[in-house]
Amino acid sequence: MLFPGTFDPFTRGHKDIARRASKLCDSLVIAVMENSAKTPLFTADERVELVSRSIADDGLDNVSVMKWGGLLVDLYSKLGCCASVRGIRSESDFRYEAELALANRLLLPGYDAILLPCRDDLSLISSSIVKEVGFYGGDISMMVPAEIINTVNDKFMKGRPQ
Ligand code: COA
């Protein structure tokens, strides 16, 4: 199964989805991708590193991480996936994901998506909120996995005006 996303940066919400999805399949590939509507703060290699470190100590033996710069359906075909998994926090996420799944199915008729509702306590977290809070020096510890807090904060320190 594939878990695609921009992950700029990976959040505790993403980690929860990865953990739960890993129990639903033999193998889960977290694919760090590009969304043409977003200009990421972290490079693709940095995002791969952040995801890898976030999950390293969780005993998720069937989860791997990679980067992919092309179409989602091309990776899906290449890996012979049975489905993509995406987390949904709200009705608007559901609409967006339904449209994304439909578009992907037009490109690849066998494409399928599994939408996992996110945990209540993580439903207000987004990568954008992490960046907004972090930029102004706020506490992001409730939003990103403990393993990457310092690295994410370092990035904000470098970008913050002195
Ligand atoms: N699970 C997932 N996302 C969650 C979440 C949760 N439990 N809780 C919150 N979120 C947030 C994320 O933090 C993120 O917030 P942001 O919008 O502030 O950045 C947002 O929901 C989802 O972002 P992310 O999971 O990083 O993925 P994305 O929506 O940016 O990824 C791609 C979209 C990469 C899968 C899609 O653009 C893609 O497939 N790109 C490749 C090109 C392609 O094939 N396009 C489709 C053609 S039809």
mmCIF file with all atom_site columns, C-alpha atoms and ligand atoms in Angstrom:
data_model
loop_
_atom_site.group_PDB
_atom_site.id
_atom_site.type_symbol
_atom_site.label_atom_id
_atom_site.label_alt_id
_atom_site.label_comp_id
_atom_site.label_asym_id
_atom_site.label_entity_id
_atom_site.label_seq_id
_atom_site.pdbx_PDB_ins_code
_atom_site.Cartn_x
_atom_site.Cartn_y
_atom_site.Cartn_z
_atom_site.occupancy
_atom_site.B_iso_or_equiv
_atom_site.pdbx_formal_charge
_atom_site.auth_seq_id
_atom_site.auth_comp_id
_atom_site.auth_asym_id
_atom_site.auth_atom_id
_atom_site.pdbx_PDB_model_num
ATOM   1   C CA  . MET A 1 1   ? 0.000   0.000  0.000   1.00 0.00 ? 1   MET A CA  1
ATOM   2   C CA  . LEU A 1 2   ? 1.154   3.549  -0.730  1.00 0.00 ? 2   LEU A CA  1
ATOM   3   C CA  . PHE A 1 3   ? 0.938   6.546  1.618   1.00 0.00 ? 3   PHE A CA  1
ATOM   4   C CA  . PRO A 1 4   ? 1.674   9.566  -0.597  1.00 0.00 ? 4   PRO A CA  1
ATOM   5   C CA  . GLY A 1 5   ? 2.020   13.146 0.578   1.00 0.00 ? 5   GLY A CA  1
ATOM   6   C CA  . THR A 1 6   ? 4.093   16.285 0.548   1.00 0.00 ? 6   THR A CA  1
ATOM   7   C CA  . PHE A 1 7   ? 4.890   15.874 4.251   1.00 0.00 ? 7   PHE A CA  1
ATOM   8   C CA  . ASP A 1 8   ? 6.273   19.421 4.588   1.00 0.00 ? 8   ASP A CA  1
ATOM   9   C CA  . PRO A 1 9   ? 6.877   18.538 7.366   1.00 0.00 ? 9   PRO A CA  1
ATOM   10  C CA  . PHE A 1 10  ? 5.641   15.107 8.524   1.00 0.00 ? 10  PHE A CA  1
ATOM   11  C CA  . THR A 1 11  ? 3.244   15.605 11.464  1.00 0.00 ? 11  THR A CA  1
ATOM   12  C CA  . ARG A 1 12  ? 1.910   13.518 14.319  1.00 0.00 ? 12  ARG A CA  1
ATOM   13  C CA  . GLY A 1 13  ? -1.277  13.198 12.224  1.00 0.00 ? 13  GLY A CA  1
ATOM   14  C CA  . HIS A 1 14  ? 0.706   11.663 9.371   1.00 0.00 ? 14  HIS A CA  1
ATOM   15  C CA  . LYS A 1 15  ? 2.499   9.351  11.779  1.00 0.00 ? 15  LYS A CA  1
ATOM   16  C CA  . ASP A 1 16  ? -0.802  8.130  13.206  1.00 0.00 ? 16  ASP A CA  1
ATOM   17  C CA  . ILE A 1 17  ? -2.067  7.343  9.694   1.00 0.00 ? 17  ILE A CA  1
ATOM   18  C CA  . ALA A 1 18  ? 1.197   5.529  8.830   1.00 0.00 ? 18  ALA A CA  1
ATOM   19  C CA  . ARG A 1 19  ? 1.033   3.452  11.979  1.00 0.00 ? 19  ARG A CA  1
ATOM   20  C CA  . ARG A 1 20  ? -2.606  2.455  11.461  1.00 0.00 ? 20  ARG A CA  1
ATOM   21  C CA  . ALA A 1 21  ? -2.224  1.846  7.709   1.00 0.00 ? 21  ALA A CA  1
ATOM   22  C CA  . SER A 1 22  ? 0.778   -0.409 8.326   1.00 0.00 ? 22  SER A CA  1
ATOM   23  C CA  . LYS A 1 23  ? -1.529  -2.766 10.181  1.00 0.00 ? 23  LYS A CA  1
ATOM   24  C CA  . LEU A 1 24  ? -3.884  -3.018 7.217   1.00 0.00 ? 24  LEU A CA  1
ATOM   25  C CA  . CYS A 1 25  ? -1.334  -4.254 4.669   1.00 0.00 ? 25  CYS A CA  1
ATOM   26  C CA  . ASP A 1 26  ? 1.755   -6.402 4.184   1.00 0.00 ? 26  ASP A CA  1
ATOM   27  C CA  . SER A 1 27  ? 3.920   -3.469 3.252   1.00 0.00 ? 27  SER A CA  1
ATOM   28  C CA  . LEU A 1 28  ? 3.459   0.313  3.331   1.00 0.00 ? 28  LEU A CA  1
ATOM   29  C CA  . VAL A 1 29  ? 5.558   2.688  1.249   1.00 0.00 ? 29  VAL A CA  1
ATOM   30  C CA  . ILE A 1 30  ? 5.504   6.321  2.410   1.00 0.00 ? 30  ILE A CA  1
ATOM   31  C CA  . ALA A 1 31  ? 6.140   8.342  -0.748  1.00 0.00 ? 31  ALA A CA  1
ATOM   32  C CA  . VAL A 1 32  ? 7.446   11.879 -0.309  1.00 0.00 ? 32  VAL A CA  1
ATOM   33  C CA  . MET A 1 33  ? 6.043   13.678 -3.335  1.00 0.00 ? 33  MET A CA  1
ATOM   34  C CA  . GLU A 1 34  ? 5.416   17.100 -4.828  1.00 0.00 ? 34  GLU A CA  1
ATOM   35  C CA  . ASN A 1 35  ? 2.084   18.909 -4.908  1.00 0.00 ? 35  ASN A CA  1
ATOM   36  C CA  . SER A 1 36  ? 2.171   21.483 -7.709  1.00 0.00 ? 36  SER A CA  1
ATOM   37  C CA  . ALA A 1 37  ? 0.067   23.831 -5.546  1.00 0.00 ? 37  ALA A CA  1
ATOM   38  C CA  . LYS A 1 38  ? 2.672   23.892 -2.758  1.00 0.00 ? 38  LYS A CA  1
ATOM   39  C CA  . THR A 1 39  ? 6.187   25.301 -2.475  1.00 0.00 ? 39  THR A CA  1
ATOM   40  C CA  . PRO A 1 40  ? 7.788   23.151 0.200   1.00 0.00 ? 40  PRO A CA  1
ATOM   41  C CA  . LEU A 1 41  ? 9.940   24.645 2.950   1.00 0.00 ? 41  LEU A CA  1
ATOM   42  C CA  . PHE A 1 42  ? 11.942  21.413 3.266   1.00 0.00 ? 42  PHE A CA  1
ATOM   43  C CA  . THR A 1 43  ? 13.710  19.822 0.303   1.00 0.00 ? 43  THR A CA  1
ATOM   44  C CA  . ALA A 1 44  ? 12.543  16.378 -0.807  1.00 0.00 ? 44  ALA A CA  1
ATOM   45  C CA  . ASP A 1 45  ? 15.652  14.791 0.748   1.00 0.00 ? 45  ASP A CA  1
ATOM   46  C CA  . GLU A 1 46  ? 15.053  16.611 4.029   1.00 0.00 ? 46  GLU A CA  1
ATOM   47  C CA  . ARG A 1 47  ? 11.433  15.452 4.059   1.00 0.00 ? 47  ARG A CA  1
ATOM   48  C CA  . VAL A 1 48  ? 12.475  11.834 3.428   1.00 0.00 ? 48  VAL A CA  1
ATOM   49  C CA  . GLU A 1 49  ? 14.933  12.127 6.320   1.00 0.00 ? 49  GLU A CA  1
ATOM   50  C CA  . LEU A 1 50  ? 12.279  13.616 8.623   1.00 0.00 ? 50  LEU A CA  1
ATOM   51  C CA  . VAL A 1 51  ? 9.778   10.843 7.803   1.00 0.00 ? 51  VAL A CA  1
ATOM   52  C CA  . SER A 1 52  ? 12.414  8.126  8.224   1.00 0.00 ? 52  SER A CA  1
ATOM   53  C CA  . ARG A 1 53  ? 13.519  9.424  11.621  1.00 0.00 ? 53  ARG A CA  1
ATOM   54  C CA  . SER A 1 54  ? 9.921   9.861  12.775  1.00 0.00 ? 54  SER A CA  1
ATOM   55  C CA  . ILE A 1 55  ? 9.103   6.205  12.287  1.00 0.00 ? 55  ILE A CA  1
ATOM   56  C CA  . ALA A 1 56  ? 12.496  4.594  12.975  1.00 0.00 ? 56  ALA A CA  1
ATOM   57  C CA  . ASP A 1 57  ? 11.863  3.612  16.590  1.00 0.00 ? 57  ASP A CA  1
ATOM   58  C CA  . ASP A 1 58  ? 8.283   2.486  16.209  1.00 0.00 ? 58  ASP A CA  1
ATOM   59  C CA  . GLY A 1 59  ? 8.937   -1.079 15.181  1.00 0.00 ? 59  GLY A CA  1
ATOM   60  C CA  . LEU A 1 60  ? 7.122   -0.514 11.896  1.00 0.00 ? 60  LEU A CA  1
ATOM   61  C CA  . ASP A 1 61  ? 9.092   -3.207 10.090  1.00 0.00 ? 61  ASP A CA  1
ATOM   62  C CA  . ASN A 1 62  ? 6.824   -3.248 7.050   1.00 0.00 ? 62  ASN A CA  1
ATOM   63  C CA  . VAL A 1 63  ? 7.108   0.516  6.379   1.00 0.00 ? 63  VAL A CA  1
ATOM   64  C CA  . SER A 1 64  ? 9.633   2.123  4.013   1.00 0.00 ? 64  SER A CA  1
ATOM   65  C CA  . VAL A 1 65  ? 10.157  5.691  2.800   1.00 0.00 ? 65  VAL A CA  1
ATOM   66  C CA  . MET A 1 66  ? 11.078  6.988  -0.646  1.00 0.00 ? 66  MET A CA  1
ATOM   67  C CA  . LYS A 1 67  ? 10.825  10.155 -2.724  1.00 0.00 ? 67  LYS A CA  1
ATOM   68  C CA  . TRP A 1 68  ? 9.013   10.431 -6.016  1.00 0.00 ? 68  TRP A CA  1
ATOM   69  C CA  . GLY A 1 69  ? 8.838   13.433 -8.296  1.00 0.00 ? 69  GLY A CA  1
ATOM   70  C CA  . GLY A 1 70  ? 6.322   12.160 -10.847 1.00 0.00 ? 70  GLY A CA  1
ATOM   71  C CA  . LEU A 1 71  ? 2.668   11.225 -11.041 1.00 0.00 ? 71  LEU A CA  1
ATOM   72  C CA  . LEU A 1 72  ? 1.188   9.254  -8.180  1.00 0.00 ? 72  LEU A CA  1
ATOM   73  C CA  . VAL A 1 73  ? -0.333  6.682  -10.544 1.00 0.00 ? 73  VAL A CA  1
ATOM   74  C CA  . ASP A 1 74  ? 3.051   5.976  -12.136 1.00 0.00 ? 74  ASP A CA  1
ATOM   75  C CA  . LEU A 1 75  ? 4.554   5.068  -8.770  1.00 0.00 ? 75  LEU A CA  1
ATOM   76  C CA  . TYR A 1 76  ? 1.426   3.107  -7.886  1.00 0.00 ? 76  TYR A CA  1
ATOM   77  C CA  . SER A 1 77  ? 1.808   1.017  -11.071 1.00 0.00 ? 77  SER A CA  1
ATOM   78  C CA  . LYS A 1 78  ? 5.560   0.667  -10.695 1.00 0.00 ? 78  LYS A CA  1
ATOM   79  C CA  . LEU A 1 79  ? 5.208   -0.719 -7.160  1.00 0.00 ? 79  LEU A CA  1
ATOM   80  C CA  . GLY A 1 80  ? 2.148   -2.854 -7.992  1.00 0.00 ? 80  GLY A CA  1
ATOM   81  C CA  . CYS A 1 81  ? 0.110   -1.255 -5.186  1.00 0.00 ? 81  CYS A CA  1
ATOM   82  C CA  . CYS A 1 82  ? -3.370  -2.405 -4.153  1.00 0.00 ? 82  CYS A CA  1
ATOM   83  C CA  . ALA A 1 83  ? -4.389  1.034  -2.823  1.00 0.00 ? 83  ALA A CA  1
ATOM   84  C CA  . SER A 1 84  ? -3.220  4.432  -1.630  1.00 0.00 ? 84  SER A CA  1
ATOM   85  C CA  . VAL A 1 85  ? -4.057  5.535  1.874   1.00 0.00 ? 85  VAL A CA  1
ATOM   86  C CA  . ARG A 1 86  ? -4.794  9.132  2.870   1.00 0.00 ? 86  ARG A CA  1
ATOM   87  C CA  . GLY A 1 87  ? -5.838  10.672 6.134   1.00 0.00 ? 87  GLY A CA  1
ATOM   88  C CA  . ILE A 1 88  ? -8.966  12.804 6.364   1.00 0.00 ? 88  ILE A CA  1
ATOM   89  C CA  . ARG A 1 89  ? -9.693  15.359 9.064   1.00 0.00 ? 89  ARG A CA  1
ATOM   90  C CA  . SER A 1 90  ? -12.894 16.972 7.822   1.00 0.00 ? 90  SER A CA  1
ATOM   91  C CA  . GLU A 1 91  ? -15.595 17.088 5.192   1.00 0.00 ? 91  GLU A CA  1
ATOM   92  C CA  . SER A 1 92  ? -13.443 19.361 3.048   1.00 0.00 ? 92  SER A CA  1
ATOM   93  C CA  . ASP A 1 93  ? -10.566 16.867 3.211   1.00 0.00 ? 93  ASP A CA  1
ATOM   94  C CA  . PHE A 1 94  ? -13.017 14.164 2.147   1.00 0.00 ? 94  PHE A CA  1
ATOM   95  C CA  . ARG A 1 95  ? -14.129 16.187 -0.894  1.00 0.00 ? 95  ARG A CA  1
ATOM   96  C CA  . TYR A 1 96  ? -10.542 16.905 -1.887  1.00 0.00 ? 96  TYR A CA  1
ATOM   97  C CA  . GLU A 1 97  ? -9.554  13.251 -1.498  1.00 0.00 ? 97  GLU A CA  1
ATOM   98  C CA  . ALA A 1 98  ? -12.610 12.028 -3.428  1.00 0.00 ? 98  ALA A CA  1
ATOM   99  C CA  . GLU A 1 99  ? -11.649 14.334 -6.327  1.00 0.00 ? 99  GLU A CA  1
ATOM   100 C CA  . LEU A 1 100 ? -8.014  13.248 -6.169  1.00 0.00 ? 100 LEU A CA  1
ATOM   101 C CA  . ALA A 1 101 ? -9.042  9.584  -6.221  1.00 0.00 ? 101 ALA A CA  1
ATOM   102 C CA  . LEU A 1 102 ? -11.369 10.185 -9.151  1.00 0.00 ? 102 LEU A CA  1
ATOM   103 C CA  . ALA A 1 103 ? -8.667  11.977 -11.144 1.00 0.00 ? 103 ALA A CA  1
ATOM   104 C CA  . ASN A 1 104 ? -6.196  9.215  -10.394 1.00 0.00 ? 104 ASN A CA  1
ATOM   105 C CA  . ARG A 1 105 ? -8.719  6.580  -11.452 1.00 0.00 ? 105 ARG A CA  1
ATOM   106 C CA  . LEU A 1 106 ? -9.168  8.379  -14.786 1.00 0.00 ? 106 LEU A CA  1
ATOM   107 C CA  . LEU A 1 107 ? -5.411  8.079  -15.284 1.00 0.00 ? 107 LEU A CA  1
ATOM   108 C CA  . LEU A 1 108 ? -5.245  4.499  -14.008 1.00 0.00 ? 108 LEU A CA  1
ATOM   109 C CA  . PRO A 1 109 ? -8.540  2.565  -13.989 1.00 0.00 ? 109 PRO A CA  1
ATOM   110 C CA  . GLY A 1 110 ? -7.329  0.057  -11.356 1.00 0.00 ? 110 GLY A CA  1
ATOM   111 C CA  . TYR A 1 111 ? -6.400  2.821  -8.902  1.00 0.00 ? 111 TYR A CA  1
ATOM   112 C CA  . ASP A 1 112 ? -8.024  2.747  -5.475  1.00 0.00 ? 112 ASP A CA  1
ATOM   113 C CA  . ALA A 1 113 ? -7.824  4.837  -2.326  1.00 0.00 ? 113 ALA A CA  1
ATOM   114 C CA  . ILE A 1 114 ? -8.479  4.096  1.333   1.00 0.00 ? 114 ILE A CA  1
ATOM   115 C CA  . LEU A 1 115 ? -9.415  7.133  3.423   1.00 0.00 ? 115 LEU A CA  1
ATOM   116 C CA  . LEU A 1 116 ? -8.657  6.847  7.128   1.00 0.00 ? 116 LEU A CA  1
ATOM   117 C CA  . PRO A 1 117 ? -10.392 9.263  9.474   1.00 0.00 ? 117 PRO A CA  1
ATOM   118 C CA  . CYS A 1 118 ? -7.790  10.951 11.645  1.00 0.00 ? 118 CYS A CA  1
ATOM   119 C CA  . ARG A 1 119 ? -7.748  10.857 15.422  1.00 0.00 ? 119 ARG A CA  1
ATOM   120 C CA  . ASP A 1 120 ? -9.869  13.544 17.107  1.00 0.00 ? 120 ASP A CA  1
ATOM   121 C CA  . ASP A 1 121 ? -6.964  15.006 19.049  1.00 0.00 ? 121 ASP A CA  1
ATOM   122 C CA  . LEU A 1 122 ? -4.887  15.354 15.874  1.00 0.00 ? 122 LEU A CA  1
ATOM   123 C CA  . SER A 1 123 ? -7.625  16.768 13.662  1.00 0.00 ? 123 SER A CA  1
ATOM   124 C CA  . LEU A 1 124 ? -6.478  20.393 13.888  1.00 0.00 ? 124 LEU A CA  1
ATOM   125 C CA  . ILE A 1 125 ? -2.867  19.728 12.977  1.00 0.00 ? 125 ILE A CA  1
ATOM   126 C CA  . SER A 1 126 ? -1.607  20.519 9.510   1.00 0.00 ? 126 SER A CA  1
ATOM   127 C CA  . SER A 1 127 ? 1.834   21.021 8.031   1.00 0.00 ? 127 SER A CA  1
ATOM   128 C CA  . SER A 1 128 ? 0.870   24.663 7.345   1.00 0.00 ? 128 SER A CA  1
ATOM   129 C CA  . ILE A 1 129 ? 0.016   25.255 11.011  1.00 0.00 ? 129 ILE A CA  1
ATOM   130 C CA  . VAL A 1 130 ? 3.331   23.674 12.069  1.00 0.00 ? 130 VAL A CA  1
ATOM   131 C CA  . LYS A 1 131 ? 5.145   26.119 9.742   1.00 0.00 ? 131 LYS A CA  1
ATOM   132 C CA  . GLU A 1 132 ? 3.144   29.126 10.933  1.00 0.00 ? 132 GLU A CA  1
ATOM   133 C CA  . VAL A 1 133 ? 3.668   28.372 14.637  1.00 0.00 ? 133 VAL A CA  1
ATOM   134 C CA  . GLY A 1 134 ? 7.300   27.374 14.145  1.00 0.00 ? 134 GLY A CA  1
ATOM   135 C CA  . PHE A 1 135 ? 8.135   30.472 12.120  1.00 0.00 ? 135 PHE A CA  1
ATOM   136 C CA  . TYR A 1 136 ? 7.117   32.692 15.011  1.00 0.00 ? 136 TYR A CA  1
ATOM   137 C CA  . GLY A 1 137 ? 8.990   30.579 17.553  1.00 0.00 ? 137 GLY A CA  1
ATOM   138 C CA  . GLY A 1 138 ? 5.921   28.839 19.037  1.00 0.00 ? 138 GLY A CA  1
ATOM   139 C CA  . ASP A 1 139 ? 5.844   25.365 20.577  1.00 0.00 ? 139 ASP A CA  1
ATOM   140 C CA  . ILE A 1 140 ? 5.375   22.688 17.900  1.00 0.00 ? 140 ILE A CA  1
ATOM   141 C CA  . SER A 1 141 ? 5.947   19.726 20.205  1.00 0.00 ? 141 SER A CA  1
ATOM   142 C CA  . MET A 1 142 ? 2.282   18.667 20.143  1.00 0.00 ? 142 MET A CA  1
ATOM   143 C CA  . MET A 1 143 ? 2.266   18.723 16.344  1.00 0.00 ? 143 MET A CA  1
ATOM   144 C CA  . VAL A 1 144 ? 5.364   16.937 15.077  1.00 0.00 ? 144 VAL A CA  1
ATOM   145 C CA  . PRO A 1 145 ? 6.884   13.620 16.163  1.00 0.00 ? 145 PRO A CA  1
ATOM   146 C CA  . ALA A 1 146 ? 9.346   14.048 19.065  1.00 0.00 ? 146 ALA A CA  1
ATOM   147 C CA  . GLU A 1 147 ? 12.172  12.589 16.969  1.00 0.00 ? 147 GLU A CA  1
ATOM   148 C CA  . ILE A 1 148 ? 12.194  15.554 14.571  1.00 0.00 ? 148 ILE A CA  1
ATOM   149 C CA  . ILE A 1 149 ? 11.251  18.576 16.720  1.00 0.00 ? 149 ILE A CA  1
ATOM   150 C CA  . ASN A 1 150 ? 14.815  19.917 16.940  1.00 0.00 ? 150 ASN A CA  1
ATOM   151 C CA  . THR A 1 151 ? 15.536  19.548 13.230  1.00 0.00 ? 151 THR A CA  1
ATOM   152 C CA  . VAL A 1 152 ? 12.273  21.228 12.288  1.00 0.00 ? 152 VAL A CA  1
ATOM   153 C CA  . ASN A 1 153 ? 12.916  24.060 14.776  1.00 0.00 ? 153 ASN A CA  1
ATOM   154 C CA  . ASP A 1 154 ? 16.458  24.523 13.403  1.00 0.00 ? 154 ASP A CA  1
ATOM   155 C CA  . LYS A 1 155 ? 14.983  25.153 9.980   1.00 0.00 ? 155 LYS A CA  1
ATOM   156 C CA  . PHE A 1 156 ? 12.710  27.851 11.370  1.00 0.00 ? 156 PHE A CA  1
ATOM   157 C CA  . MET A 1 157 ? 15.601  29.464 13.272  1.00 0.00 ? 157 MET A CA  1
ATOM   158 C CA  . LYS A 1 158 ? 17.524  29.814 10.000  1.00 0.00 ? 158 LYS A CA  1
ATOM   159 C CA  . GLY A 1 159 ? 14.568  31.388 8.194   1.00 0.00 ? 159 GLY A CA  1
ATOM   160 C CA  . ARG A 1 160 ? 13.515  33.739 10.988  1.00 0.00 ? 160 ARG A CA  1
ATOM   161 C CA  . PRO A 1 161 ? 14.493  37.421 10.773  1.00 0.00 ? 161 PRO A CA  1
ATOM   162 C CA  . GLN A 1 162 ? 17.010  38.319 13.558  1.00 0.00 ? 162 GLN A CA  1
HETATM 163 N N1  . COA B 2 .   ? -3.364  12.702 7.365   1.00 0.00 ? 1   COA B N1  1
HETATM 164 C C1  . COA B 2 .   ? -2.929  13.361 6.260   1.00 0.00 ? 1   COA B C1  1
HETATM 165 N N2  . COA B 2 .   ? -2.830  14.688 6.161   1.00 0.00 ? 1   COA B N2  1
HETATM 166 C C2  . COA B 2 .   ? -3.136  15.365 7.237   1.00 0.00 ? 1   COA B C2  1
HETATM 167 C C3  . COA B 2 .   ? -3.585  14.762 8.419   1.00 0.00 ? 1   COA B C3  1
HETATM 168 C C4  . COA B 2 .   ? -3.686  13.378 8.472   1.00 0.00 ? 1   COA B C4  1
HETATM 169 N N3  . COA B 2 .   ? -4.130  12.733 9.563   1.00 0.00 ? 1   COA B N3  1
HETATM 170 N N4  . COA B 2 .   ? -3.831  15.682 9.319   1.00 0.00 ? 1   COA B N4  1
HETATM 171 C C5  . COA B 2 .   ? -3.543  16.812 8.737   1.00 0.00 ? 1   COA B C5  1
HETATM 172 N N5  . COA B 2 .   ? -3.127  16.648 7.468   1.00 0.00 ? 1   COA B N5  1
HETATM 173 C C6  . COA B 2 .   ? -2.750  17.752 6.571   1.00 0.00 ? 1   COA B C6  1
HETATM 174 C C7  . COA B 2 .   ? -1.311  17.763 6.215   1.00 0.00 ? 1   COA B C7  1
HETATM 175 O O1  . COA B 2 .   ? -0.542  18.221 7.295   1.00 0.00 ? 1   COA B O1  1
HETATM 176 C C8  . COA B 2 .   ? -1.316  18.699 5.043   1.00 0.00 ? 1   COA B C8  1
HETATM 177 O O2  . COA B 2 .   ? -1.443  20.013 5.479   1.00 0.00 ? 1   COA B O2  1
HETATM 178 P P1  . COA B 2 .   ? -1.069  21.297 4.560   1.00 0.00 ? 1   COA B P1  1
HETATM 179 O O3  . COA B 2 .   ? -2.099  21.362 3.476   1.00 0.00 ? 1   COA B O3  1
HETATM 180 O O4  . COA B 2 .   ? -1.128  22.421 5.512   1.00 0.00 ? 1   COA B O4  1
HETATM 181 O O5  . COA B 2 .   ? 0.314   21.066 3.981   1.00 0.00 ? 1   COA B O5  1
HETATM 182 C C9  . COA B 2 .   ? -2.578  18.262 4.323   1.00 0.00 ? 1   COA B C9  1
HETATM 183 O O6  . COA B 2 .   ? -3.426  17.734 5.335   1.00 0.00 ? 1   COA B O6  1
HETATM 184 C C10 . COA B 2 .   ? -2.306  17.159 3.339   1.00 0.00 ? 1   COA B C10 1
HETATM 185 O O7  . COA B 2 .   ? -1.004  17.254 2.891   1.00 0.00 ? 1   COA B O7  1
HETATM 186 P P2  . COA B 2 .   ? -0.058  16.021 2.657   1.00 0.00 ? 1   COA B P2  1
HETATM 187 O O8  . COA B 2 .   ? -0.523  14.839 3.447   1.00 0.00 ? 1   COA B O8  1
HETATM 188 O O9  . COA B 2 .   ? 1.347   16.430 2.894   1.00 0.00 ? 1   COA B O9  1
HETATM 189 O O10 . COA B 2 .   ? -0.309  15.693 1.181   1.00 0.00 ? 1   COA B O10 1
HETATM 190 P P3  . COA B 2 .   ? -0.705  16.582 -0.053  1.00 0.00 ? 1   COA B P3  1
HETATM 191 O O11 . COA B 2 .   ? -2.184  16.774 -0.069  1.00 0.00 ? 1   COA B O11 1
HETATM 192 O O12 . COA B 2 .   ? 0.127   17.803 -0.146  1.00 0.00 ? 1   COA B O12 1
HETATM 193 O O13 . COA B 2 .   ? -0.243  15.547 -1.152  1.00 0.00 ? 1   COA B O13 1
HETATM 194 C C11 . COA B 2 .   ? -0.118  14.509 -3.302  1.00 0.00 ? 1   COA B C11 1
HETATM 195 C C12 . COA B 2 .   ? -0.853  15.475 -2.374  1.00 0.00 ? 1   COA B C12 1
HETATM 196 C C13 . COA B 2 .   ? 1.375   14.672 -3.214  1.00 0.00 ? 1   COA B C13 1
HETATM 197 C C14 . COA B 2 .   ? -0.496  13.079 -2.933  1.00 0.00 ? 1   COA B C14 1
HETATM 198 C C15 . COA B 2 .   ? -0.648  14.881 -4.684  1.00 0.00 ? 1   COA B C15 1
HETATM 199 O O14 . COA B 2 .   ? -0.439  16.251 -4.912  1.00 0.00 ? 1   COA B O14 1
HETATM 200 C C16 . COA B 2 .   ? 0.048   14.075 -5.761  1.00 0.00 ? 1   COA B C16 1
HETATM 201 O O15 . COA B 2 .   ? -0.343  12.949 -5.987  1.00 0.00 ? 1   COA B O15 1
HETATM 202 N N6  . COA B 2 .   ? 1.079   14.668 -6.404  1.00 0.00 ? 1   COA B N6  1
HETATM 203 C C17 . COA B 2 .   ? 1.828   14.013 -7.474  1.00 0.00 ? 1   COA B C17 1
HETATM 204 C C18 . COA B 2 .   ? 1.320   14.446 -8.840  1.00 0.00 ? 1   COA B C18 1
HETATM 205 C C19 . COA B 2 .   ? 0.006   13.762 -9.094  1.00 0.00 ? 1   COA B C19 1
HETATM 206 O O16 . COA B 2 .   ? -0.043  12.593 -9.416  1.00 0.00 ? 1   COA B O16 1
HETATM 207 N N7  . COA B 2 .   ? -1.080  14.534 -8.908  1.00 0.00 ? 1   COA B N7  1
HETATM 208 C C20 . COA B 2 .   ? -2.418  14.004 -9.015  1.00 0.00 ? 1   COA B C20 1
HETATM 209 C C21 . COA B 2 .   ? -2.869  14.020 -10.443 1.00 0.00 ? 1   COA B C21 1
HETATM 210 S S1  . COA B 2 .   ? -4.594  13.728 -10.442 1.00 0.00 ? 1   COA B S1  1
#
